[in-house]
Coordinates of C-alpha atoms in Angstrom, one line a residue:
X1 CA -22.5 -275.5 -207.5
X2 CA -24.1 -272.3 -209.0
X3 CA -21.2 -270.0 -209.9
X4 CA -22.3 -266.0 -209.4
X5 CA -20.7 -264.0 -211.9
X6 CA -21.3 -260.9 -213.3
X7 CA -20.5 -259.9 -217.1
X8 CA -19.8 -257.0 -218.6
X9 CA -21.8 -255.4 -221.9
X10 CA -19.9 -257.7 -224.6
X11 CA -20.2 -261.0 -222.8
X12 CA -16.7 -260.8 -221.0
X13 CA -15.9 -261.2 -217.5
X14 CA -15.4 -258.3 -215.7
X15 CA -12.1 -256.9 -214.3
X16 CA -12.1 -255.9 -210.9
X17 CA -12.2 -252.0 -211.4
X18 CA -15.1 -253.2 -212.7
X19 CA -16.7 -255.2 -209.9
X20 CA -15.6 -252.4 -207.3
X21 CA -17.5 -249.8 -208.9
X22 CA -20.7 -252.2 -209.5
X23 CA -20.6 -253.1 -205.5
X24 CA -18.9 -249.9 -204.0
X25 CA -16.5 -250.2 -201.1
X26 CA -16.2 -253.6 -199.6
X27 CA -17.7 -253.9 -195.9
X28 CA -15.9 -255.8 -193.5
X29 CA -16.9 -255.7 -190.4
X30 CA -18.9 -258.2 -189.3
X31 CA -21.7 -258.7 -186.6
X32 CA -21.3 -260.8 -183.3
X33 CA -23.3 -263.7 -185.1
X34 CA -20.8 -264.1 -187.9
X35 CA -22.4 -261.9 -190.5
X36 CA -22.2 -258.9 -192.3
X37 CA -23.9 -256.0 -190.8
X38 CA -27.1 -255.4 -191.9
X39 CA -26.6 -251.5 -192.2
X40 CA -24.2 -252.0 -195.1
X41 CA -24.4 -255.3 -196.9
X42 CA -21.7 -255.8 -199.6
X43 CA -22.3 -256.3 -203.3
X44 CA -20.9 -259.3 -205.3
X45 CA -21.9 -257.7 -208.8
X46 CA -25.3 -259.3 -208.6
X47 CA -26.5 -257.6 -205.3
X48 CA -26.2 -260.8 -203.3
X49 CA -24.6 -260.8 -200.0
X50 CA -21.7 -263.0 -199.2
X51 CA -21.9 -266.0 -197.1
X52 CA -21.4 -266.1 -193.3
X53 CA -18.5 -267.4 -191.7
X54 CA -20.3 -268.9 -189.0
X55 CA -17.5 -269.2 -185.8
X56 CA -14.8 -269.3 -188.1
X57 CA -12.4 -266.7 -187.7
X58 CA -11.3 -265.2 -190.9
X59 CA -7.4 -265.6 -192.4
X60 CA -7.4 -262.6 -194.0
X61 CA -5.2 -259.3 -193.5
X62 CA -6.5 -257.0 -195.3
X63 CA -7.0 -253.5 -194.3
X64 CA -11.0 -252.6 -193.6
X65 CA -10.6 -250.0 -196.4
X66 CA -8.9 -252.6 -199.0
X67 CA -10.8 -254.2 -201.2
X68 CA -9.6 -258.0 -201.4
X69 CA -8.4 -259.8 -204.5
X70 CA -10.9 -261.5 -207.5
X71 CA -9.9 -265.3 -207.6
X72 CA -11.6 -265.7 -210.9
X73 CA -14.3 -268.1 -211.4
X74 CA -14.3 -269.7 -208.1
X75 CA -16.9 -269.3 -205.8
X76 CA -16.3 -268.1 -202.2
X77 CA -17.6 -270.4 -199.8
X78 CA -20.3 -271.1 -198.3
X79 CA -21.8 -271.1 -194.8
X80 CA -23.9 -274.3 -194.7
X81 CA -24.2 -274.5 -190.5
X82 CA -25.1 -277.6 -189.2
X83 CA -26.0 -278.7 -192.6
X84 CA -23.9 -282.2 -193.5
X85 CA -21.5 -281.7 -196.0
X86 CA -22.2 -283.6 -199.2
X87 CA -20.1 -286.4 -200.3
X88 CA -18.0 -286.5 -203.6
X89 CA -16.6 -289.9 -203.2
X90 CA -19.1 -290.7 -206.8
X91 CA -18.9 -287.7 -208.2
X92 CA -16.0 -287.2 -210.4
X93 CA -13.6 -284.1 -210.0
X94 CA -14.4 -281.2 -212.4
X95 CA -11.4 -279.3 -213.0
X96 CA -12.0 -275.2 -213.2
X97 CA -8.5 -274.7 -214.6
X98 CA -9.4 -274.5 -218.2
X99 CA -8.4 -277.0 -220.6
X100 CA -6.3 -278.7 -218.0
X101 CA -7.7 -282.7 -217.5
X102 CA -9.1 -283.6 -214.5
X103 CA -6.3 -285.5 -211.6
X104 CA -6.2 -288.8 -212.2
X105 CA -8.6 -291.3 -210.0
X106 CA -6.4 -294.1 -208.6
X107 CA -9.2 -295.9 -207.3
X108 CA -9.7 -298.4 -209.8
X109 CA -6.1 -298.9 -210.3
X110 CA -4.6 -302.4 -209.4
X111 CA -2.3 -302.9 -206.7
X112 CA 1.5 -302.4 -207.1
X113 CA 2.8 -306.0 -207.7
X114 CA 3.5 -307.9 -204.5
X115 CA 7.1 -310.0 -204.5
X116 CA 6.9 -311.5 -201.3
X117 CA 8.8 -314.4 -200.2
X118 CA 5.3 -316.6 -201.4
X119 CA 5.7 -315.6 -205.2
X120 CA 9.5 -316.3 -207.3
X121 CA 11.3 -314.0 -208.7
X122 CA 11.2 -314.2 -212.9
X123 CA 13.6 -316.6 -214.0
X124 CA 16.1 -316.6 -216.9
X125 CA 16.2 -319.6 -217.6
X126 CA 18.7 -320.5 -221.2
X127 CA 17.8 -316.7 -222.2
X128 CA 20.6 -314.6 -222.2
X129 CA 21.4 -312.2 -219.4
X130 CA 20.7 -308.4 -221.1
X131 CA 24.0 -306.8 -222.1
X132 CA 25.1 -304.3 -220.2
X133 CA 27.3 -302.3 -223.4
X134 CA 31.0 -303.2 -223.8
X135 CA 31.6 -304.6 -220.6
X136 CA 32.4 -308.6 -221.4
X137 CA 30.2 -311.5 -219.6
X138 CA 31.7 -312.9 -216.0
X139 CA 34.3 -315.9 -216.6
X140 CA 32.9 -319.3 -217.3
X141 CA 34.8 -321.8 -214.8
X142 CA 33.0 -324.5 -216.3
X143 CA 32.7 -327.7 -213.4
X144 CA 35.7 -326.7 -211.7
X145 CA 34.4 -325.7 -207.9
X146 CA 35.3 -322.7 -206.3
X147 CA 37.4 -323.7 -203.8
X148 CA 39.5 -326.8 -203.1
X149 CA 38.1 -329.8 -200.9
X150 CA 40.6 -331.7 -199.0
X151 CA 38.1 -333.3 -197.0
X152 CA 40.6 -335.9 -194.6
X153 CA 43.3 -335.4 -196.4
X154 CA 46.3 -334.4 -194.1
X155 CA 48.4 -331.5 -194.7
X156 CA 51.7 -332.2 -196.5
X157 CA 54.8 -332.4 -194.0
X158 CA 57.4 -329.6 -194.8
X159 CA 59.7 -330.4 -192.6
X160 CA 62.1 -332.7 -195.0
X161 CA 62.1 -330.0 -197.4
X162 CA 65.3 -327.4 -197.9
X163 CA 65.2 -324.3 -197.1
X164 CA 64.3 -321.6 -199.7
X165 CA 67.3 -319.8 -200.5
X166 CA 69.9 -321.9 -202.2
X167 CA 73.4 -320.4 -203.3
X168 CA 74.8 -323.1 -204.7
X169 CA 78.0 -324.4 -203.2
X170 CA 79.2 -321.7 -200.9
X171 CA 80.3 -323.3 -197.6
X172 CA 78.0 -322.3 -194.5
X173 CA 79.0 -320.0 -192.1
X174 CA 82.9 -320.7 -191.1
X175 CA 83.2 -321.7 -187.1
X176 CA 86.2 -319.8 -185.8
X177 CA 86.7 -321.6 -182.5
X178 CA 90.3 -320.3 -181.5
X179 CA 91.5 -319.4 -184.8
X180 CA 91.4 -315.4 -185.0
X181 CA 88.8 -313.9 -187.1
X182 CA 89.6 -313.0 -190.8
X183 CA 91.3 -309.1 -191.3
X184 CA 89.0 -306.3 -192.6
X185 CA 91.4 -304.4 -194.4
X186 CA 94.1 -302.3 -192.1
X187 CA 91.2 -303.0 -188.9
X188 CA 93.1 -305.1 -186.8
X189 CA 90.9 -307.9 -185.4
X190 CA 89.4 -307.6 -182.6
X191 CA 90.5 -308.7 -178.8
X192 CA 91.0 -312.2 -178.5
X193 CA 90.2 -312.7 -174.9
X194 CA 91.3 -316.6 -175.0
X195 CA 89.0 -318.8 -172.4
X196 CA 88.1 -316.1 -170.6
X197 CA 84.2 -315.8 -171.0
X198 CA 82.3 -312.7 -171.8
X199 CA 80.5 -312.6 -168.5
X200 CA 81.0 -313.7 -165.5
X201 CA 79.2 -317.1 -164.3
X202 CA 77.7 -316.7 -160.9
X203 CA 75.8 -319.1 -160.7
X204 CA 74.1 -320.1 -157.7
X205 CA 76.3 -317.3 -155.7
X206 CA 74.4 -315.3 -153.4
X207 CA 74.5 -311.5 -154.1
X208 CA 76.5 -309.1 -151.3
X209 CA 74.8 -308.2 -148.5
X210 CA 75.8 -304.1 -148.3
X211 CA 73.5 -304.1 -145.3
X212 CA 76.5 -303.2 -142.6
X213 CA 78.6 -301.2 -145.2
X214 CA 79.3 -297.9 -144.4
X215 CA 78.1 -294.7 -147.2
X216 CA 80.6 -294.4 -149.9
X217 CA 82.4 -291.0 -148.8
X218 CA 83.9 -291.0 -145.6
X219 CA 86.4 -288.7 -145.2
X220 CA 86.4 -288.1 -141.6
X221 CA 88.7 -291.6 -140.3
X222 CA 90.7 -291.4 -144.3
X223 CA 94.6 -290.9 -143.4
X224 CA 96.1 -287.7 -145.3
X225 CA 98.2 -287.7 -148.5
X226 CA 102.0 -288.3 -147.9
X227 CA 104.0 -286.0 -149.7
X228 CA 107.1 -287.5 -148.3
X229 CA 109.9 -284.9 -147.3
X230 CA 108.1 -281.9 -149.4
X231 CA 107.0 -279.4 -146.4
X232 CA 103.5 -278.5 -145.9
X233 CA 102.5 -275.2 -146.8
X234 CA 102.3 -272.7 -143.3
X235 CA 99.3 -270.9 -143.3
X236 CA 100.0 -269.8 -139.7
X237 CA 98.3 -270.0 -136.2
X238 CA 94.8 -270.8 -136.3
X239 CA 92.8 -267.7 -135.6
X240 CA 90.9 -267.6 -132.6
X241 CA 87.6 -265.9 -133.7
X242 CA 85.9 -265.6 -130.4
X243 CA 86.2 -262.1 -130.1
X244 CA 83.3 -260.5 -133.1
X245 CA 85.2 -257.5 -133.7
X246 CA 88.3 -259.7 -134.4
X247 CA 86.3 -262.3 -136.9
X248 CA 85.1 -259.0 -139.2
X249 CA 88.5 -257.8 -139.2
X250 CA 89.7 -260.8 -140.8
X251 CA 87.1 -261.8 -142.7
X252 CA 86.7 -257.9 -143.6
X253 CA 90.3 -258.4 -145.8
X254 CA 88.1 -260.8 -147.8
X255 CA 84.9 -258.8 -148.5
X256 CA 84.8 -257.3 -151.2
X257 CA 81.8 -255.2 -150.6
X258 CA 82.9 -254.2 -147.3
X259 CA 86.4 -252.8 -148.9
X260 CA 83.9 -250.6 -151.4
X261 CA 81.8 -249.4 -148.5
X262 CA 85.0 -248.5 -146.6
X263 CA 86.1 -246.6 -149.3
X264 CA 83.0 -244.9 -150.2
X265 CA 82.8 -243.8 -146.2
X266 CA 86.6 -242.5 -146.3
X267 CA 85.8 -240.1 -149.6
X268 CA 82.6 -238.8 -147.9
X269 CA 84.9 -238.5 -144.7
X270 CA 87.7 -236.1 -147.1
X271 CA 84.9 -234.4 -148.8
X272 CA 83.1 -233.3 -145.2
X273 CA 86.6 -232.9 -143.2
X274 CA 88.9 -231.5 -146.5
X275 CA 90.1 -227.9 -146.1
X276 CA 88.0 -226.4 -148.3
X277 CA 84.8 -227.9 -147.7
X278 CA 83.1 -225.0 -145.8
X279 CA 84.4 -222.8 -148.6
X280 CA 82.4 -224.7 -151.0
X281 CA 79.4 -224.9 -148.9
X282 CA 79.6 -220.4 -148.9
X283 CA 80.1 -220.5 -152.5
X284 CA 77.2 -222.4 -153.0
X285 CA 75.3 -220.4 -150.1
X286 CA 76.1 -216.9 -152.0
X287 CA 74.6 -218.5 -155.1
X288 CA 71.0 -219.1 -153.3
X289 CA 70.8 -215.8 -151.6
X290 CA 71.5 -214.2 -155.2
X291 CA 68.9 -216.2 -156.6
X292 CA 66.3 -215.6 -154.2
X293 CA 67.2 -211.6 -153.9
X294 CA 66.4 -211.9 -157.8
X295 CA 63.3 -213.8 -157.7
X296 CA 61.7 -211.1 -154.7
X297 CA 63.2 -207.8 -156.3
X298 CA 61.6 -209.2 -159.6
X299 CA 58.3 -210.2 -157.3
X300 CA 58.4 -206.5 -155.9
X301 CA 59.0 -204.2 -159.1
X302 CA 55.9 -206.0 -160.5
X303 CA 53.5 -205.1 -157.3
X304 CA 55.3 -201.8 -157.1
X305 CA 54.5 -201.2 -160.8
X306 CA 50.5 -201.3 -159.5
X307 CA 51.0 -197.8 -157.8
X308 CA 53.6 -196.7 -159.7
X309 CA 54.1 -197.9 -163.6
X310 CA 56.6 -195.2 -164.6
X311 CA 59.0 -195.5 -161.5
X312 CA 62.1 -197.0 -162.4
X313 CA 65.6 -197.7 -160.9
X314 CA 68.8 -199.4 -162.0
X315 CA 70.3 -199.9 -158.3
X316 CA 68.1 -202.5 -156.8
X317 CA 69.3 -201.3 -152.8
X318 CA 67.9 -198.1 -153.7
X319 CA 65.2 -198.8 -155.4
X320 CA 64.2 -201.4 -152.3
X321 CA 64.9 -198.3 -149.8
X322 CA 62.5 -195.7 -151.5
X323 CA 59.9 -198.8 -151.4
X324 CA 60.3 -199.4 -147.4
X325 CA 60.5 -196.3 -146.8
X326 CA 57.8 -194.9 -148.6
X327 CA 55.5 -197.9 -149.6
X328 CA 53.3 -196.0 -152.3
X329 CA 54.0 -192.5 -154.5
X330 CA 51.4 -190.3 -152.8
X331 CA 54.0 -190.7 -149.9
X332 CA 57.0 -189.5 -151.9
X333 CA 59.5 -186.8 -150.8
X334 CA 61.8 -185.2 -153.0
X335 CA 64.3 -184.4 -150.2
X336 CA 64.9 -187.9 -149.4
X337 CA 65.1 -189.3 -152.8
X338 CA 67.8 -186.4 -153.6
X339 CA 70.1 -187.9 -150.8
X340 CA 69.6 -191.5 -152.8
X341 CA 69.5 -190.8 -156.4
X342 CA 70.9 -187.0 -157.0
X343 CA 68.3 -183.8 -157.2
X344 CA 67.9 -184.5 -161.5
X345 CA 66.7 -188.0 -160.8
X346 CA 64.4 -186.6 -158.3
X347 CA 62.8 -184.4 -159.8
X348 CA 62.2 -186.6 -162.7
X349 CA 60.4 -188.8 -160.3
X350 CA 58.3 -186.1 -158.4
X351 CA 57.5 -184.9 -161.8
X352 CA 56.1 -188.9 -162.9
X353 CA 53.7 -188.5 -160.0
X354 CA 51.6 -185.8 -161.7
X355 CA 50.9 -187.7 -164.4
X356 CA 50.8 -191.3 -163.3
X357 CA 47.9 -193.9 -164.0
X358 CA 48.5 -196.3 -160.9
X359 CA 45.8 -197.2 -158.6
X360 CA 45.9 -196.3 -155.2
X361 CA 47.3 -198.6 -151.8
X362 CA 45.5 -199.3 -149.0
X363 CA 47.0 -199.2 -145.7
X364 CA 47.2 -203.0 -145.5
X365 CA 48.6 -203.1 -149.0
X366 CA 51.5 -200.5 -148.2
X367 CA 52.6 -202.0 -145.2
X368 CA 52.6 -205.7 -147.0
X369 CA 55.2 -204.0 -149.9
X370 CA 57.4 -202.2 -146.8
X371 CA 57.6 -206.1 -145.6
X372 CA 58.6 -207.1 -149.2
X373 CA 61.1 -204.4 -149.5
X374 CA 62.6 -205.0 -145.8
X375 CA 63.3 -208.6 -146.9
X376 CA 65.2 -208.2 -149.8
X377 CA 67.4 -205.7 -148.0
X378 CA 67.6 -208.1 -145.9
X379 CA 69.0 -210.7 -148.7
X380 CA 71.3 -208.1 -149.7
X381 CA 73.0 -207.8 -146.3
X382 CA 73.5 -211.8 -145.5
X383 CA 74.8 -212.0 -149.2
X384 CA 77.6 -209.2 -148.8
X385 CA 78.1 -211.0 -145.1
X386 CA 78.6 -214.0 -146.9
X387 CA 81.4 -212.3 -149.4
X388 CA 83.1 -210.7 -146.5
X389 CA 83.4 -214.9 -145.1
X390 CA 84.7 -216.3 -148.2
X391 CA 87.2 -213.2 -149.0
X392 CA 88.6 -214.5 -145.7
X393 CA 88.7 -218.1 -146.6
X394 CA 90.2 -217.7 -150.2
X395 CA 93.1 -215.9 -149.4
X396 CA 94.1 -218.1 -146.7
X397 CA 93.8 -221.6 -148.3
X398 CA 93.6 -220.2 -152.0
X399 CA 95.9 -217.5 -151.5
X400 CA 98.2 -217.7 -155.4
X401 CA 94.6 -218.3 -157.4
X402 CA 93.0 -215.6 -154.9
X403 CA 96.1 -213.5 -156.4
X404 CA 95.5 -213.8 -159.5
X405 CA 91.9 -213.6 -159.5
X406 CA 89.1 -212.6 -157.3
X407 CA 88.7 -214.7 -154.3
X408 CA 85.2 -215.3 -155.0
X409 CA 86.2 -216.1 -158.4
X410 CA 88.9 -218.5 -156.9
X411 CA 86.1 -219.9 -154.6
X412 CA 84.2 -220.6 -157.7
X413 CA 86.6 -222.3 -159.3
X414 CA 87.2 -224.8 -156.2
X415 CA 83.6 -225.4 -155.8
X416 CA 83.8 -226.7 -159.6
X417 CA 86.6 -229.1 -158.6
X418 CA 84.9 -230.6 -155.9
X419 CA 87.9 -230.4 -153.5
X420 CA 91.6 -228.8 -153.4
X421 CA 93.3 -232.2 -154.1
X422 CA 91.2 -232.5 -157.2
X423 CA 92.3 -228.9 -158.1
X424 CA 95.8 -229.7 -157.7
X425 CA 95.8 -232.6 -159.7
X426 CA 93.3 -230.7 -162.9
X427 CA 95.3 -229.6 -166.1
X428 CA 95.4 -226.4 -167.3
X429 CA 92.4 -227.4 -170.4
X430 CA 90.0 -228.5 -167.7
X431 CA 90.0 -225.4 -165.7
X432 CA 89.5 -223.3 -168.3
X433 CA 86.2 -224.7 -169.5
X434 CA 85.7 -225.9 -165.8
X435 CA 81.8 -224.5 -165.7
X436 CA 81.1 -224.6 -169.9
X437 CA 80.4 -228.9 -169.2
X438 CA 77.1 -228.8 -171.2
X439 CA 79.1 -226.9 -174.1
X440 CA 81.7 -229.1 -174.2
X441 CA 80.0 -232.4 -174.3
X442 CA 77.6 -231.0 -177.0
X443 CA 80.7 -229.9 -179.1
X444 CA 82.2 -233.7 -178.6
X445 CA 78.7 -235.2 -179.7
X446 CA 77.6 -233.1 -182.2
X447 CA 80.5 -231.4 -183.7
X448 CA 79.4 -227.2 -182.1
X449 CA 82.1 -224.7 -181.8
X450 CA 84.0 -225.9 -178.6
X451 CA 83.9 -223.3 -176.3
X452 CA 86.7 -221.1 -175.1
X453 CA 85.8 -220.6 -171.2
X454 CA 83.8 -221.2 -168.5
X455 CA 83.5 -220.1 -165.2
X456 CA 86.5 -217.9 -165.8
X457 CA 84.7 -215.7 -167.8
X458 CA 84.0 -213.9 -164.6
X459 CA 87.7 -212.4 -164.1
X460 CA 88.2 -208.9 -165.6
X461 CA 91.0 -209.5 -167.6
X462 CA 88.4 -212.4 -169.5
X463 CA 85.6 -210.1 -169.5
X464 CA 86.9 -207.2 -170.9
X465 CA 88.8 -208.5 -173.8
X466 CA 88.1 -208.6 -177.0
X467 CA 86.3 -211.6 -179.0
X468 CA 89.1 -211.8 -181.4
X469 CA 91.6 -213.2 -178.7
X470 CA 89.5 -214.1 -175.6
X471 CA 89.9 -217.6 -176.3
X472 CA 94.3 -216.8 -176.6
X473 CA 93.5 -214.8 -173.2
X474 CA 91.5 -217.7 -171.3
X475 CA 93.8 -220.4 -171.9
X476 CA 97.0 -218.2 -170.8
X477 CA 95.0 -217.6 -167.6
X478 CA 93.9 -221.1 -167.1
X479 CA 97.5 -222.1 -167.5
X480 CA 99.2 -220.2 -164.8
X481 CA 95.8 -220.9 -162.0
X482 CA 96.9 -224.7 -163.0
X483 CA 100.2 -223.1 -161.7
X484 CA 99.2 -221.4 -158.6
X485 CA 96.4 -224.4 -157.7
X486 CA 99.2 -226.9 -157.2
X487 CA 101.3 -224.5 -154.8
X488 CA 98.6 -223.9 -152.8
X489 CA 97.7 -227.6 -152.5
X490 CA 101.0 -229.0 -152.5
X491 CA 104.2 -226.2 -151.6
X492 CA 102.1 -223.3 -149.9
X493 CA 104.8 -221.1 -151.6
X494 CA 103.2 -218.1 -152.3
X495 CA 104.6 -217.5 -155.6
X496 CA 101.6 -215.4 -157.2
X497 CA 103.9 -211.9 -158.1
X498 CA 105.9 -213.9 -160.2
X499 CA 102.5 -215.5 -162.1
X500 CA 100.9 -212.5 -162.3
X501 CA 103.9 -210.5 -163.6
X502 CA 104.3 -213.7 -166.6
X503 CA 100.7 -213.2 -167.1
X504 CA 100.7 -209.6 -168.2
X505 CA 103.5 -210.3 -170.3
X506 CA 101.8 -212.7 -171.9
X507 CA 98.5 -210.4 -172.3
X508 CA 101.0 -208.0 -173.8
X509 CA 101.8 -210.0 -176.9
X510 CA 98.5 -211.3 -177.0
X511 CA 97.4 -207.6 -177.7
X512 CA 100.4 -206.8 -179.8
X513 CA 100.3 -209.7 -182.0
X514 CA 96.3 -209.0 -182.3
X515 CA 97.1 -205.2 -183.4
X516 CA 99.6 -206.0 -185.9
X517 CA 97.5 -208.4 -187.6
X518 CA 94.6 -206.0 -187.5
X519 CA 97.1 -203.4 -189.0
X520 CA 98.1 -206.0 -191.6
X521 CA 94.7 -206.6 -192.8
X522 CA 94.0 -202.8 -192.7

């Protein structure tokens, strides 16, 4: 096969640089027939064009703008078409690898021997078996055969023979028959149960028929202990339990639950029927009404403060009154708010106007704050209604505490305790932080300053005295309300003079002991 390469200027073969620039850019497309197109034929290096591909596709990858790789001196192959391809069977390989040798032709070679079961393996013979190192040769057993033959020969007959174990002349086991079994020590032996045998012989016995027995437990027909002249216990007449509301009387002793229920109903009952229990229900009444008259006079300064920033009143009646009765500032007149709050205060408020930033009210919007206003006045007249009631109520079933304190104060106070018996029966410390509960339990958990009062504070004598000996001052009052609680509850004596008159003694040395210490220290 002709080979068509192209050399350079000293005889070498060209690089591939080299090849590209004698051929130019590689063309690869390739006409329907399998050729390359006949507008741009490709260069080789000597101007001849490469071989068709006839049908075959092509393999390759390349990009149509990449040149493809030099494989040396091989050819690329040819397109022979219907041409027969020659035969190299005779023709011996030529090798374009260089030096390398040709593959080796295994034609001629002669078969691989054949050691089928016509041709013997090699023998030995009296030569030696190769040595395989160290390792010594297998043992020589001479003639002797591998195994034994017995042929015919019977096996022997063992049964003649002693048995294995021999130990010498020790007796065999001893037969004890009647004679009792040898002692173990301090064991005794064991039961000797004479002819009796272990277990009973039946024999040819048939078994029990159980079939008419009656079940095991019958106590119905059994006949009753005799206790001979010792009396029966008398548990009475047998209850007739016909009747229902009968049975869960009786069986109400027993129940447990019932007994709790019964009591739970009969302390509801107390706290609903007791004395004091529409006082409580007042108390607690008076609280809401002053909570909602704050929440709407706080509501109605804010929408007030719209129209009028800089008005401002400390009585909240009057201040609700100018609002219904004037509803914005432009309606103000000086003659009416002189009868409320003096002629000064008037005129300080006339003068406000002048100068005020406050939008301006609708009609709608002035008649929605009268409303507001109305309301709260309102509040404030069921809320001094409702002190009227429990003045009333105090100083007839709290009339000692009411005595010493205010009767709202004293309705306060039995609102706390829950009832008048629980009043009666509270010490002296517990009503004097009666209110303070949160205080008190934090000072028991985590070690605060205990506190010196609770709802007591609210009386003058608490209120008004100094910190130095309010605590001294709460605790003498909580001691004599103790006092007057259990007359009320208990006695009815009315014995309140003679507390109060104790009390201001007490207050008396309170304040002088205070002064002299203070004069002590000045």
């Amino acid at each position: 096969m002709k080979k068509f390469v192209s050399r350079g200027r000293d005889g070498s073969k060209p690089t591939f640089k080299q090849r590209m620039r004698e051929g130019g850019k590689p063309q690869r497309a390739r006409e329907s027939s399998g050729g390359f197109s006949a507008e741009k034929p490709r260069s080789f290096g000597n101007d001849r064009p490469r071989s068709s591909f006839g049908d075959r596709p092509r393999t390759s990858s390349y990009a149509s703008d990449r040149p493809r790789p030099s494989y040396g001196d091989r050819p690329i192959r040819r397109d022979f078409g219907d041409r027969p391809q020659r035969s190299y069977s005779d023709r011996p390989r030529t090798s374009s690898y260089g030096d390398r040798s040709p593959r080796r032709e295994y034609n001629d070679r002669p078969p691989r021997s054949n050691y089928g079961s016509d041709r013997p393996r090699p023998s030995y013979g009296d030569r030696p078996r190769p040595s395989y190192g160290d390792r010594p040769p297998r043992r020589d057993f001479g003639d002797r055969p591998p195994r034994r033959d017995f042929g015919d020969r019977p096996r022997r007959d063992f049964s003649d023979r002693p048995p294995r174990r021999e130990y010498g002349d020790r007796p065999p086991r001893r037969e004890y028959g009647d004679k009792p079994r040898l002692s173990y020590g301090d064991r005794p032996p064991r039961r000797d149960f004479g002819d009796r045998p272990i277990r009973r012989d039946f024999g040819d016995r048939p078994k029990r028929d159980f079939g008419d027995r009656p079940p095991r437990r019958e106590f119905n027909d059994r006949p009753r202990r005799d206790f001979g002249d010792k009396p029966r216990r008398d548990f009475g007449e047998k209850k007739d339990f016909s009747d229902k509301d009968e049975r869960e009387e009786f069986h109400g002793k027993f129940d447990r639950r019932k007994d709790f229920l019964s009591k739970a109903k009969m302390r509801v009952e107390e706290a609903y029927t007791g004395k004091g229990a529409s006082l409580i229900q007042a108390v607690r009444t008076l609280d809401d009404l002053d909570a909602a008259k704050s929440i709407l006079f706080t509501r109605l300064d804010e929408w007030f403060h719209i129209n009028y920033p800089e008005f401002s009143l400390d009585n909240e009646e009057n201040y609700c009154k100018i609002v219904q009765e004037f509803g914005c500032k432009e309606d103000f007149e000086k003659k009416f708010l002189a009868e409320l709050v003096g002629d000064l205060k008037a005129k300080e408020l006339m003068d406000k106007i002048k100068h005020s930033f406050g939008s301006k009210f609708s009609a709608s919007e002035t008649q929605g704050i009268k409303q507001l206003a109305s309301a709260i006045l309102e509040t404030l007249g069921q809320k001094q209604k409702m002190e009227e009631f429990i003045d009333g109520q105090a100083n007839d079933l709290l009339k000692n505490i009411s005595h010493l304190v205010d009767p709202v104060l004293a309705a306060r106070i039995l609102s706390q305790a829950g009832s008048l018996e629980r009043l009666g029966e509270m010490p002296a410390s517990t009503i004097q932080v009666m209110g303070a509960e949160k205080s008190l339990f934090k000072h028991l958990r985590a070690g605060t300053p205990s506190p010196k009062h609770g709802v007591i504070f609210q009386a003058g004598i608490v209120r008004g005295a100094p910190d130095e000996t309010r605590g001294k001052i709460a605790r003498t009052l909580a001691a004599k309300l103790a006092i007057a609680a259990k007359a009320d509850v208990y006695s009815q004596n009315f014995i309140a003079p003679q507390l109060k008159a104790a009390l201001e003694k007490q207050l008396e040395k309170i304040k002088a002991a205070n002064s002299h210490g203070k004069d002590d220290k000045g």
